[in-house]
CSV table of C-alpha atoms (C1' of nucleotides) in Angstrom, one decimal:
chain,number,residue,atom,x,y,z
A,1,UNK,CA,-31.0,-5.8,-6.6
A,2,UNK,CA,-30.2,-2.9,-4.6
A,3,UNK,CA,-26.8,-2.8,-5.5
A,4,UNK,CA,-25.6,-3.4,-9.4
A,5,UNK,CA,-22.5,-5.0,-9.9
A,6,UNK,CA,-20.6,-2.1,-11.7
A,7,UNK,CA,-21.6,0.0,-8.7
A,8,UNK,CA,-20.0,-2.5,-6.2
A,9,UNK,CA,-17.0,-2.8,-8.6
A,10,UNK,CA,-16.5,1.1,-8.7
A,11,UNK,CA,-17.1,1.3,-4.8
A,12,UNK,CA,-14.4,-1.1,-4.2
A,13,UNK,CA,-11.9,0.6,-6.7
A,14,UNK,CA,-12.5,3.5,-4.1
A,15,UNK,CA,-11.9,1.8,-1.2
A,16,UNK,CA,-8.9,0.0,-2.4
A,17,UNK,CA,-7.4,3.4,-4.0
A,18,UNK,CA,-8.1,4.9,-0.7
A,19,UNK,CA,-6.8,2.1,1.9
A,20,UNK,CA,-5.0,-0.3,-0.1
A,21,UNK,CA,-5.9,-3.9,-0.3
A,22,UNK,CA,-4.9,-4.8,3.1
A,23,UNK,CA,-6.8,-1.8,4.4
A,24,UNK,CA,-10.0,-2.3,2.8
A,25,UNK,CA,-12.2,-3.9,4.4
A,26,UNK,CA,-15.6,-6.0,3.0
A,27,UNK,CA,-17.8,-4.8,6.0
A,28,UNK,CA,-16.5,-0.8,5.0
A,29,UNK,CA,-17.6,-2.2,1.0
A,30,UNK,CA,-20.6,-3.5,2.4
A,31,UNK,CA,-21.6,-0.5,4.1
A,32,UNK,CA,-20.7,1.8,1.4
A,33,UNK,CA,-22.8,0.1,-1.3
A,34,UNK,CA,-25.4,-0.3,1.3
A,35,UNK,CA,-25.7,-4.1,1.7
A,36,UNK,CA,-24.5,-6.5,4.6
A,37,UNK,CA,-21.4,-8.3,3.9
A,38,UNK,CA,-22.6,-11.9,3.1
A,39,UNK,CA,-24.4,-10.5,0.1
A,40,UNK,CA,-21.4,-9.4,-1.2
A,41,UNK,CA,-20.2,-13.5,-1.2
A,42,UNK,CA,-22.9,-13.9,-3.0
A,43,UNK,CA,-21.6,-11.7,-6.4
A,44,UNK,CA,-17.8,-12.4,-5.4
A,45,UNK,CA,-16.2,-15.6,-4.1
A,46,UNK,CA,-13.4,-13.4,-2.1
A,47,UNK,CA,-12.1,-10.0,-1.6
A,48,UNK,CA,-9.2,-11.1,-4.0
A,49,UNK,CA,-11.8,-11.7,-6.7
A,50,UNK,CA,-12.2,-7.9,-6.7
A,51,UNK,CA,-9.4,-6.8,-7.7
A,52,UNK,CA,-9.6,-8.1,-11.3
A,53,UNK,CA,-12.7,-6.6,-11.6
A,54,UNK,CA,-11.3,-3.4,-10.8
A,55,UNK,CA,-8.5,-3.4,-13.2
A,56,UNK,CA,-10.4,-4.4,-15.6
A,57,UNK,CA,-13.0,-1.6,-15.4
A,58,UNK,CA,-10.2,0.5,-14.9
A,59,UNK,CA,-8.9,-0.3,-17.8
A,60,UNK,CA,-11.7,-0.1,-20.5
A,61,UNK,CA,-12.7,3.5,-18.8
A,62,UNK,CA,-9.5,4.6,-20.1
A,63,UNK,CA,-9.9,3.4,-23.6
A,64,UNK,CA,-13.8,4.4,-23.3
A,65,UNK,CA,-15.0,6.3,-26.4
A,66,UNK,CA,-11.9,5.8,-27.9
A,67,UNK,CA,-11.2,7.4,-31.4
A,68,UNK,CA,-11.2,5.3,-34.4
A,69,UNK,CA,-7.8,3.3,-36.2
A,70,UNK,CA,-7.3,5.2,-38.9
A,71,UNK,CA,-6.6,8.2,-37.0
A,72,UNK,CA,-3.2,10.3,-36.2
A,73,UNK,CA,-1.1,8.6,-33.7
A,74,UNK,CA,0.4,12.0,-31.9
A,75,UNK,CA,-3.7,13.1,-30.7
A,76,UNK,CA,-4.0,9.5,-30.1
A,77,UNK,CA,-0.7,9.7,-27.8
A,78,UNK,CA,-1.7,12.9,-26.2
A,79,UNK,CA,-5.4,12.2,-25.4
A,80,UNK,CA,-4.1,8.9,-23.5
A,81,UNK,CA,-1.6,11.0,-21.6
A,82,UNK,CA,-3.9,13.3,-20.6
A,83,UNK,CA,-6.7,10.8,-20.2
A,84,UNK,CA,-4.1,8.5,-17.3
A,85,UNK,CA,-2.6,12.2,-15.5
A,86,UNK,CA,-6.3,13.3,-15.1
A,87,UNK,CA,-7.7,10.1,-13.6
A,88,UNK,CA,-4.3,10.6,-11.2
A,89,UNK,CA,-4.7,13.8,-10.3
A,90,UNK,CA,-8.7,14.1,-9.8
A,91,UNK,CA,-8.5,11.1,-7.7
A,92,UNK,CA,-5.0,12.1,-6.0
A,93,UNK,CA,-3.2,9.0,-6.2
A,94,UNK,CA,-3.3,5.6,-8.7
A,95,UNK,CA,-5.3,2.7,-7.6
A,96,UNK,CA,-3.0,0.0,-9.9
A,97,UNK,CA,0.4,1.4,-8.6
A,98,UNK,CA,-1.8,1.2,-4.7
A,99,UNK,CA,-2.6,-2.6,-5.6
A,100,UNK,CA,0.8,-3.1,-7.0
A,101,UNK,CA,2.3,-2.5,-3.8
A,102,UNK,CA,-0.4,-4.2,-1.8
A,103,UNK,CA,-1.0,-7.3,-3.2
A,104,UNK,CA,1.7,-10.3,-2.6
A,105,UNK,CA,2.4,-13.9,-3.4
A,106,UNK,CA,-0.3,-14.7,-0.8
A,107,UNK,CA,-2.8,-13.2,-3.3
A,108,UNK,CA,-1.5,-14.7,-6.9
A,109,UNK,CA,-4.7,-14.0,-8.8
A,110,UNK,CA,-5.2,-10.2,-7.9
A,111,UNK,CA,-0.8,-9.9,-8.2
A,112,UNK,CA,-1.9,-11.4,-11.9
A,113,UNK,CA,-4.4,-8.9,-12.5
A,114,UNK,CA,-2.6,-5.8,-12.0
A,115,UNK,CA,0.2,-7.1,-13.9
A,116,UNK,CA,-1.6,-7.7,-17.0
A,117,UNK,CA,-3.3,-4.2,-16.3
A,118,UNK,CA,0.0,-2.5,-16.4
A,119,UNK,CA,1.0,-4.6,-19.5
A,120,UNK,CA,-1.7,-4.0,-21.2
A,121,UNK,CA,-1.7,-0.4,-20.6
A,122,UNK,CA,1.8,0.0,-21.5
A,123,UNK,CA,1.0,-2.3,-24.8
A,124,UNK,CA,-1.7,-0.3,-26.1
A,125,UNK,CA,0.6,2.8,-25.9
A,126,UNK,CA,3.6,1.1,-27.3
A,127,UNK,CA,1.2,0.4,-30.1
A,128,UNK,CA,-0.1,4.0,-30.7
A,129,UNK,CA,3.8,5.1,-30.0
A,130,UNK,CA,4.8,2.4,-32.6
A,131,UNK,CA,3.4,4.8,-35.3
A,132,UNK,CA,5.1,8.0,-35.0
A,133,UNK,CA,8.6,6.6,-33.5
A,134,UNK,CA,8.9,3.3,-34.8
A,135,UNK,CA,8.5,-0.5,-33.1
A,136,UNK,CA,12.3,-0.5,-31.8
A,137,UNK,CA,11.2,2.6,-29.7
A,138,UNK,CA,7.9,2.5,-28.8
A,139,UNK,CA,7.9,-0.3,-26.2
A,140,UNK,CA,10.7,1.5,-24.1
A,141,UNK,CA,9.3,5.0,-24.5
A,142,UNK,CA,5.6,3.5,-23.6
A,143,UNK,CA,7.0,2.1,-20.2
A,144,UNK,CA,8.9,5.2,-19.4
A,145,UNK,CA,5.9,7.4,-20.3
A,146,UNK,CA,3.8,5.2,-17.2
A,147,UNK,CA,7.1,5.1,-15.0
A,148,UNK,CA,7.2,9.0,-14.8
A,149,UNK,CA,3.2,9.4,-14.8
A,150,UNK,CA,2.8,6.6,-12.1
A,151,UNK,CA,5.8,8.2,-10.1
A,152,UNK,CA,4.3,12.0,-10.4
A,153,UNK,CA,1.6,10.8,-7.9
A,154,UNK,CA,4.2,10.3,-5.1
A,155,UNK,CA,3.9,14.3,-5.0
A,156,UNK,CA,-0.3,14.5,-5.0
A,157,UNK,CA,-0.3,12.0,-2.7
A,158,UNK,CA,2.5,13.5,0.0
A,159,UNK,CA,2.4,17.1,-1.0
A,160,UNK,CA,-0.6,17.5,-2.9
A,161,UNK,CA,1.9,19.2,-5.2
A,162,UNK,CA,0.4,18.6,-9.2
A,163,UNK,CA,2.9,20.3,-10.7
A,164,UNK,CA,5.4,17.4,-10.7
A,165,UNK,CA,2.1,16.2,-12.8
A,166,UNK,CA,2.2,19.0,-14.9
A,167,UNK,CA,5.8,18.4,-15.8
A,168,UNK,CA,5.7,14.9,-16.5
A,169,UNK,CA,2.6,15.5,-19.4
A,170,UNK,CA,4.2,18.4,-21.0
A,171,UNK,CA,8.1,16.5,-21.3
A,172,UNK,CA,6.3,13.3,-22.1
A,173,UNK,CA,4.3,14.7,-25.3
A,174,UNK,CA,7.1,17.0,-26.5
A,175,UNK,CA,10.0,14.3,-26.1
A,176,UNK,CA,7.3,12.2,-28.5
A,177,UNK,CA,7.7,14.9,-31.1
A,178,UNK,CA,11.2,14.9,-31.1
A,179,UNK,CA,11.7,11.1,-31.3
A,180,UNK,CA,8.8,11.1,-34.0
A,181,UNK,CA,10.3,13.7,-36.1
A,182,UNK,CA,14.3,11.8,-35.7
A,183,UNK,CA,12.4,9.0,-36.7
A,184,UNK,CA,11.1,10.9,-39.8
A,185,UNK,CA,14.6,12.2,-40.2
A,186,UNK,CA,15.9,8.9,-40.6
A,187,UNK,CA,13.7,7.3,-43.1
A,188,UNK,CA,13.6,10.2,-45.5
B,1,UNK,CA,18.0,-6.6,25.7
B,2,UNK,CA,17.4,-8.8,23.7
B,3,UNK,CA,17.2,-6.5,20.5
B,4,UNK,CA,18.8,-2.9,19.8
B,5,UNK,CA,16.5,-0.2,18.7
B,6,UNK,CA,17.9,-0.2,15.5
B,7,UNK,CA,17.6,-3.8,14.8
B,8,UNK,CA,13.7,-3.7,15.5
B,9,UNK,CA,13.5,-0.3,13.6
B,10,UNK,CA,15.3,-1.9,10.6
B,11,UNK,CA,13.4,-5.2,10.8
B,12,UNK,CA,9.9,-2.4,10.8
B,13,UNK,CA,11.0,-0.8,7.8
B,14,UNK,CA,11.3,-4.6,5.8
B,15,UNK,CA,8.2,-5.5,7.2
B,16,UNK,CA,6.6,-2.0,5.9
B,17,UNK,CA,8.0,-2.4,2.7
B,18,UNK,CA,6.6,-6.0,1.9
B,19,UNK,CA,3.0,-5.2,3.5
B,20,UNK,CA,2.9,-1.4,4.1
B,21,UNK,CA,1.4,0.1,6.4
B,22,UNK,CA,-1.9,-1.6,7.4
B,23,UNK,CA,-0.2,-5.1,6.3
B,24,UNK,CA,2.3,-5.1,8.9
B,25,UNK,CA,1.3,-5.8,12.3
B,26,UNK,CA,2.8,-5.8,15.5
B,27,UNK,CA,3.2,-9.6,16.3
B,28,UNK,CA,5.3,-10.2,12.5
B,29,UNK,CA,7.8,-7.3,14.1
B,30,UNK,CA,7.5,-8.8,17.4
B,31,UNK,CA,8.2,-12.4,15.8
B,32,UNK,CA,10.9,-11.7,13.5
B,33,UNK,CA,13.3,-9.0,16.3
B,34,UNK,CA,12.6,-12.7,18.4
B,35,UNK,CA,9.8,-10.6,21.4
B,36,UNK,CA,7.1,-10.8,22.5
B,37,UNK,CA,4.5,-8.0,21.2
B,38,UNK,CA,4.3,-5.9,24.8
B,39,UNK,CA,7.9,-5.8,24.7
B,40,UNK,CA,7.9,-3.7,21.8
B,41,UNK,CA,5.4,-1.5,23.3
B,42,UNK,CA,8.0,-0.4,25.6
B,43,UNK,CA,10.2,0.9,23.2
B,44,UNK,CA,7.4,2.6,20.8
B,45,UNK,CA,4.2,4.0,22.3
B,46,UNK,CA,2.0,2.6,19.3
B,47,UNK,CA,2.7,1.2,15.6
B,48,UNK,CA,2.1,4.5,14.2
B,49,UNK,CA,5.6,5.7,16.1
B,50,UNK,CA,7.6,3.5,14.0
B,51,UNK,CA,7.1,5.1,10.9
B,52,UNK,CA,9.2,8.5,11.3
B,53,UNK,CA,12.4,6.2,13.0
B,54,UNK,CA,11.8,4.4,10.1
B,55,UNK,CA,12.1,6.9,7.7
B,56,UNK,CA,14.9,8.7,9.8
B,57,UNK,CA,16.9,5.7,9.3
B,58,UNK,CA,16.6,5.4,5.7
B,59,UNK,CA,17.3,9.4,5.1
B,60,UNK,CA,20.5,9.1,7.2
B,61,UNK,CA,21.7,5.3,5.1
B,62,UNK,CA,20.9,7.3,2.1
B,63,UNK,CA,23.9,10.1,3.4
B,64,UNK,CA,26.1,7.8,5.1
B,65,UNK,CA,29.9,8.5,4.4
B,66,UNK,CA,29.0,11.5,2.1
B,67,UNK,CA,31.8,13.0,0.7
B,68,UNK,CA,33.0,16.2,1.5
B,69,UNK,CA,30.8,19.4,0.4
B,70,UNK,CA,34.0,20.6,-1.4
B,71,UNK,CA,33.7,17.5,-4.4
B,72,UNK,CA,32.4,18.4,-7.3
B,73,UNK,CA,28.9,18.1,-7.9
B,74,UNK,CA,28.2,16.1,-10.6
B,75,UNK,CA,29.7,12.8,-9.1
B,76,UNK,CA,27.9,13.5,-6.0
B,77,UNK,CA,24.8,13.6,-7.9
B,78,UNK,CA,25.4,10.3,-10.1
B,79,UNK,CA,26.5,8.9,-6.7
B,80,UNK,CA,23.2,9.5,-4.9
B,81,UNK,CA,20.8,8.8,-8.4
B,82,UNK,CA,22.8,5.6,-8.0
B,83,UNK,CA,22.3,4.8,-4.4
B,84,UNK,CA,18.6,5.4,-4.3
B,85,UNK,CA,18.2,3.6,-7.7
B,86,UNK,CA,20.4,0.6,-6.3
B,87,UNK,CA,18.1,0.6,-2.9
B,88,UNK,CA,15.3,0.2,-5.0
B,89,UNK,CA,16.1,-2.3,-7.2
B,90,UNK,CA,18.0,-4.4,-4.7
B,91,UNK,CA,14.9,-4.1,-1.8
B,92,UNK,CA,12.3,-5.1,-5.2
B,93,UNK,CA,10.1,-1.6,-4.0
B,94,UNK,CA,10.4,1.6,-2.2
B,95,UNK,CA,9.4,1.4,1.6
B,96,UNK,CA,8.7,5.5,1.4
B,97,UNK,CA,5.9,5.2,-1.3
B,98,UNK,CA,4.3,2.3,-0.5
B,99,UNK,CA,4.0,4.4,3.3
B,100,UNK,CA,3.1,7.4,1.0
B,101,UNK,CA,0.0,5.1,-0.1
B,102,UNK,CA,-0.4,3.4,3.0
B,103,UNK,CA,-0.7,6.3,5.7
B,104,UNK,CA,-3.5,8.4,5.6
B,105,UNK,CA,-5.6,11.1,8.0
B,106,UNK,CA,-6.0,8.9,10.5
B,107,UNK,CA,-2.1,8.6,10.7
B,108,UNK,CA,-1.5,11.9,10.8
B,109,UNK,CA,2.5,11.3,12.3
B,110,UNK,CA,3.4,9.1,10.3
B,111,UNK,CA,1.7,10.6,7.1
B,112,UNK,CA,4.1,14.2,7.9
B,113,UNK,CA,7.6,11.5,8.5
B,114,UNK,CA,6.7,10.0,4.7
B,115,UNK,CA,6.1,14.1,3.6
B,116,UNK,CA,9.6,15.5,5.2
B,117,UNK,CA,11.3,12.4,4.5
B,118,UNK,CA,10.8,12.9,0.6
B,119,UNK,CA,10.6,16.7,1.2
B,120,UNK,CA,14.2,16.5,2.2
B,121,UNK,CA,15.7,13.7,-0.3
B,122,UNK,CA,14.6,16.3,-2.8
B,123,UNK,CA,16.0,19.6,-1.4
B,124,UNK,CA,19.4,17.5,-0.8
B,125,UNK,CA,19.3,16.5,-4.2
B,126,UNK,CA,18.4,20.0,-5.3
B,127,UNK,CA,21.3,21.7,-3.4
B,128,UNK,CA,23.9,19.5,-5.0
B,129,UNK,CA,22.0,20.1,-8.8
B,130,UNK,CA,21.9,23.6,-7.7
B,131,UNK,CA,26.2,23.7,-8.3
B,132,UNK,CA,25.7,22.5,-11.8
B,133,UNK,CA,22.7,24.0,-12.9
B,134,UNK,CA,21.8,26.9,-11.2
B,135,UNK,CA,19.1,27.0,-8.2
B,136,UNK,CA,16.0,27.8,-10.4
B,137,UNK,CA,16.2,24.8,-12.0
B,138,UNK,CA,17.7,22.8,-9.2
B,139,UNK,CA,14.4,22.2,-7.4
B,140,UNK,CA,12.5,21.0,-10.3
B,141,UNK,CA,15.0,18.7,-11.6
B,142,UNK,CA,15.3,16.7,-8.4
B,143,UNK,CA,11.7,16.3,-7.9
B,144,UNK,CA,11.6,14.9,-11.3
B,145,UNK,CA,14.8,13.0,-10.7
B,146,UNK,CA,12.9,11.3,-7.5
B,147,UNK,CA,9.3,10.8,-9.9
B,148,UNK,CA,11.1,9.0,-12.3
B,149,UNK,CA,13.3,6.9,-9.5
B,150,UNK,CA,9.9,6.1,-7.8
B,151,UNK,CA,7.7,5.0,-10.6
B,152,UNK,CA,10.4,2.7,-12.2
B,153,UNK,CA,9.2,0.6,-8.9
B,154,UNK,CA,6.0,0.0,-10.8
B,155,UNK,CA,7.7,-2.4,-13.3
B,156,UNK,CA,9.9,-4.0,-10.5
B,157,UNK,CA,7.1,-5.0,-8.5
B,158,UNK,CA,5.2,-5.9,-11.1
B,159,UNK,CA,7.2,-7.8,-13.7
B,160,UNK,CA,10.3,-8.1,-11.9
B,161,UNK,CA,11.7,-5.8,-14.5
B,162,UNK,CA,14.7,-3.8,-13.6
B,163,UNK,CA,15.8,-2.2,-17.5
B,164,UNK,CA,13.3,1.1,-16.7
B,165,UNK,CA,15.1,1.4,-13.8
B,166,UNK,CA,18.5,1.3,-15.2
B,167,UNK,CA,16.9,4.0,-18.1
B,168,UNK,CA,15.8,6.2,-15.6
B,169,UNK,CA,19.1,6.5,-13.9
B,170,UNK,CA,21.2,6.7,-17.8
B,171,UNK,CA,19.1,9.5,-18.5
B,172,UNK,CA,19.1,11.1,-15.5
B,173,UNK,CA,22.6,11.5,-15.4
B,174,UNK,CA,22.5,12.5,-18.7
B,175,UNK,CA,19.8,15.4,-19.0
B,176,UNK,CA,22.0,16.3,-16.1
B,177,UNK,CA,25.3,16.8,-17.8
B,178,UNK,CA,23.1,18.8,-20.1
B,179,UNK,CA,21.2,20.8,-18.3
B,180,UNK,CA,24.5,21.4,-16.4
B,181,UNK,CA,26.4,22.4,-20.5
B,182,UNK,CA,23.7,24.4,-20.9
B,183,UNK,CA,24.0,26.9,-17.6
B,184,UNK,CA,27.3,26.9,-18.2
B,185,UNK,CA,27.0,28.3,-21.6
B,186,UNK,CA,24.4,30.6,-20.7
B,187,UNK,CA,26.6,32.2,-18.0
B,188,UNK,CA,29.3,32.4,-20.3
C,1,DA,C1',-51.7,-21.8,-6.2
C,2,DA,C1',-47.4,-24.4,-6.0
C,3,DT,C1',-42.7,-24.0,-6.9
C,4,DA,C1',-38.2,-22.5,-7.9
C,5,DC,C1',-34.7,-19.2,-7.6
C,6,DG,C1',-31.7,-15.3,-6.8
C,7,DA,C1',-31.0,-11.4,-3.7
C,8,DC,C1',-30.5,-10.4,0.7
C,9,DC,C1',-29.7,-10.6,5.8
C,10,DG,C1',-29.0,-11.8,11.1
C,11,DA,C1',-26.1,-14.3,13.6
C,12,DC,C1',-22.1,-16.4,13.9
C,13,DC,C1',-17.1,-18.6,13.2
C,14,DG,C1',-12.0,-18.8,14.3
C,15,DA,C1',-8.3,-15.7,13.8
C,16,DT,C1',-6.0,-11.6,14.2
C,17,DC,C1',-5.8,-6.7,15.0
C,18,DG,C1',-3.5,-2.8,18.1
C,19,DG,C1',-2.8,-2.2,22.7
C,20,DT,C1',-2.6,-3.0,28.0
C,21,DA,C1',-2.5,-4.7,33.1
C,22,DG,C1',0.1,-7.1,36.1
C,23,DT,C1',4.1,-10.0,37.0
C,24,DT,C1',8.7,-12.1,36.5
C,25,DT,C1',13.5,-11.8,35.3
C,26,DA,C1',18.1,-10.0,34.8
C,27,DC,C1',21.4,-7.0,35.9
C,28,DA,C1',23.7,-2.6,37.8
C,29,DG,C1',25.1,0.0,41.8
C,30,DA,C1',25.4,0.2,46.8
D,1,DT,C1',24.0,-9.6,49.4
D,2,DC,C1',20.4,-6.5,49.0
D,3,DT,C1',17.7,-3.4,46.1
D,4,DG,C1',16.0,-0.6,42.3
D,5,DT,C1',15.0,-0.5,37.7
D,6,DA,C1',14.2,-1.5,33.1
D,7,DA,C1',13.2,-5.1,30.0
D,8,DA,C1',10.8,-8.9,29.0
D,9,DC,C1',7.1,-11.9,29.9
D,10,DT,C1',2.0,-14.3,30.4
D,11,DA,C1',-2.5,-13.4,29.8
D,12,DC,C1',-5.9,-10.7,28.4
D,13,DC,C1',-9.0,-6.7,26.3
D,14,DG,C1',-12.6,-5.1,22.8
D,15,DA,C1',-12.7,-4.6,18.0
D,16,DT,C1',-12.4,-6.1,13.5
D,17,DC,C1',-10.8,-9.2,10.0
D,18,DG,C1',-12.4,-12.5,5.9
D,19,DG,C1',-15.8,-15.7,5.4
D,20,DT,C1',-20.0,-18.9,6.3
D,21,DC,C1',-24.6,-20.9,7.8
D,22,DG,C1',-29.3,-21.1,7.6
D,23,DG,C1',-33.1,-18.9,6.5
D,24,DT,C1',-36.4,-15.0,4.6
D,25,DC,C1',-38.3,-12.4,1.0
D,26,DG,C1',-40.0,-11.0,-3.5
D,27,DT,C1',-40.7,-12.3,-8.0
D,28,DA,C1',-41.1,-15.1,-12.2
D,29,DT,C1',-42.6,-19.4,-14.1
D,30,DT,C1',-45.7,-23.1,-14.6
DNA sequence: AATACGACCGACCGATCGGTAGTTTACAGA
DNA sequence: TCTGTAAACTACCGATCGGTCGGTCGTATT
């Protein structure tokens, strides 16, 4: 094999990150991985196909290494934070909010896929969240927390301007302290 | 003629915002303003010149009727939080971030249109913050205002879910009342 | 040595892309 | 009524799109 699949999988999260998933192209993945097209058909039935691959590689990368149960949710919170702003700002823009936009009704199974991505991102910090602020809380606050992140890449991407970035991390981790220690407030 | 500028510019900028940049192509435009595709080419010189009358259009729909600059500034600023948030969850996405995403180096016109359009959404928004809350923090607070605008898109194209949308804008115009209490009391 | 198989590739498909050359049509002004 | 002009048209360009066909090659199994 001259190509592995994880290396054809990472190449395309490129591609699409860079051009979208009506911009990418197979022949520009093909070339890029440094195969001809057809053999590409030959790992994936379709370019759609792809994109579930990508988000989910995308999404155990983020969760890679990841701490054990037991421990405190607020480092939990904070290493996931900084874990999604520097994947956003290294690469300069967000390959799931890219797809988001990109793929349509025409392409259900790869609209599917970066759904559940987003749903399961936002889960597994609702759950972490859950912890310090309570259930009631966390879901809302977990899906604001990717809404400002997610939107701080309009600025990289038009302005290369990080600080928008910046702004986002450091609001997102200290509003969590004050919700957590309300929540505290309110039980004792 | 058989269609106005502004009806083929408007019917671009739909057409952008369901398949951004690379997904919209000439002969869909041509097709839906009822031409032929070298008709259009006499009124743009390629598809790249679309992009900055599209913008253009959809700075100046954002300001139409604007008050007077003698109102007060904090019902200007829930009125425009409320028109762009109303755009975006009525149109299901934003047409200026999926271009963001979609133009690159190789659209180098079109990529500056997206940058000034979003350049100057912010510094209006920044002048009429800068009444209530002073002009350091002015510029700041509307780029957030905007990130926070922008990435509740996420969920709306995703899930179809408008309630971070509808957070976004409650605490918008909340931190801004604050913010706003805050100068005032400082100044005092 | 015969066979089976997965990886790979050259050549090709119909369709569509952005864009253009050359021609017709409709209408305004003389 | 004639004429100039702009807008629209038909027909086409080379390039690229996603995808496929038929076959080659190396290797592992028997």
């Amino acid at each position: 094999m001259k190509a592995t699949l994880d290396q054809i999988v990472l190449e395309a999260r490129e591609l699409f990150r860079e051009r979208g998933y009506a911009g990418a192209s197979m022949q520009e993945l093909a070339d890029r991985v440094g195969l001809k097209k057809p053999s590409l058909y030959t790992r994936f039935p379709n370019k759609e196909a792809l994109v579930s691959d990508v988000m989910a590689l995308t999404f155990e990368e983020t969760f890679a290494d990841w701490p054990e149960e037991c421990s405190e949710w607020m480092p939990m919170y904070e290493t996931i934070v900084h874990r999604i702003a520097a994947t956003l700002s290294d690469r300069k823009r967000c390959i799931g909010l890219h797809l988001a936009y990109g793929v349509s009704e025409t392409t259900p199974a790869a609209a599917a896929a970066v759904r559940d991505y987003f749903a399961a991102l936002r889960d597994r910090m609702a759950e972490i969240l859950s912890a310090g602020v309570g259930p009631e809380r966390a879901e809302d606050m977990a899906t604001d927390a990717l809404t400002r992140l997610e939107g701080a890449t309009l600025w990289i991407v038009t302005a290369g301007d990080m600080r928008p970035m910046e702004r986002a991390v450091a609001s997102l981790i200290a509003e969590a302290r004050t919700a957590s220690a309300q929540t505290s407030h309110n039980n004792a």
